[in-house]
């Protein structure tokens, strides 16, 4: 087993970034809630523990705290922000409330201990700070490592016990040398070997999937997207001809998608494929439904029913269902953070019916999207498949805003196809994380050939992102936008206006529903 780091999440918006930084060092890590017990932690055998920041104050009522004895396990611990304050509180330091402050800051290093290996004592380092409460006095036996003009204790440490705290965020890009600090903690202080790679992930997963599924039949719901393709290829490697892939045409796919998925699958994956046309069933279940979460719930439920019928139809009694669930889906949907808000129940995680007959195999559950792409390449999938933009499970159902009809789906499909065609023609496809058209539930007045029109509005969305967790709108050259708009208005009957979405995530999300 590879060395691994446990991250306890106290609700910081940056917790996922901590995980990413550690995995970039090729060390495996997982995020868990602070309600985890010390016994569980001991059994999980982390080489080090990171306590994230969080919005609470250690002096508040009912605030998340440290699992009992966590600091006595003999495992190095690094606390950031709230995590640091918890260490201070438990070891008798003084935490003081104050005005919350976010932004760039500069720390002055008083002692270049192991955590700041490679830095010079007296050096000033640019960091991203976020402090309200702060540690005023380090606990006894802790050394003051750094301070800022406003903060008496920006970093502290008890090197022999392996306990450290920083009041700033080394995980964000605005802390330019943050990666060195993570490397110092993870590799030097915890002594992890940087051995975690897509290759080792594949080997471990194949062994785990074999053990998990025994001799039973496995089916995989294929969407044609990167995640389910990589999940299928991985499971195929593990269970070979016990895998049957099922591609459901939900009627919510993009133009020509069913054919292109089928072609790519047969060319690259090589396992058994059943294609099911369930569009009528899905559209019937979605009739009259406008609420996004209800759409997701009904789609998730219909998906499973269709699978069950298809499997019976194929005469196989499968016990396992493969899903291409990713780590951000898990975190955003059911939240390892316990009480934090559910943003959207991504249908392949939160919206499954409770009486589902399958056990789930989710081999990508701990991976980020770019890691999935690495694994896909390592498994020999083509760039065409691995480099595809993500496509949500509920498909166009969450891009036809409001109620869904066949006419509205067709209209969106035509507009979306033109949009993607022009993006490819402009050579921009690979610069964009995700691009799609959205059909708005409003109509607008226009004029065409001297006559008044009162027709649909199409919104275009294109974002850059590393993992879908945060995103920025893509700055298209104006002439590309102009060409796309002209073509959509001229070629798609029923559209008289095209708008471009210039919202970042947060506060918007990537999809409109
Ligand atoms: P949001 O809209 O939450 O999207 O910013 C983040 C990423 O997730 C995709 N997405 C989904 N994927 N089921 C999925 O499988 C869903 O219900 C779902 N909702 C959003 C979205 O396309 C983007 O890549």
XYZ file of C-alpha atoms in Angstrom, residues 219 244-248 274-278 281 302-316 358:
28
model
C -22.554 -4.055 -15.923
C -21.333 -5.907 -20.176
C -21.566 -2.234 -21.047
C -24.942 -0.693 -21.533
C -25.346 2.548 -23.373
C -28.689 4.135 -22.750
C -25.777 -3.274 -25.518
C -27.435 -0.099 -26.827
C -30.877 0.639 -25.433
C -33.223 3.281 -26.753
C -35.117 4.461 -23.683
C -39.411 6.364 -21.117
C -35.227 5.852 -14.599
C -31.605 5.062 -15.384
C -31.484 2.298 -12.843
C -34.836 0.844 -13.885
C -33.707 0.813 -17.518
C -30.509 -0.947 -16.512
C -32.359 -3.551 -14.549
C -34.656 -4.234 -17.497
C -31.753 -4.308 -19.956
C -29.786 -6.734 -17.848
C -32.753 -9.045 -17.511
C -33.304 -8.659 -21.246
C -29.724 -9.728 -21.879
C -30.319 -12.805 -19.719
C -27.589 -11.941 -17.222
C -27.161 -3.448 -7.726
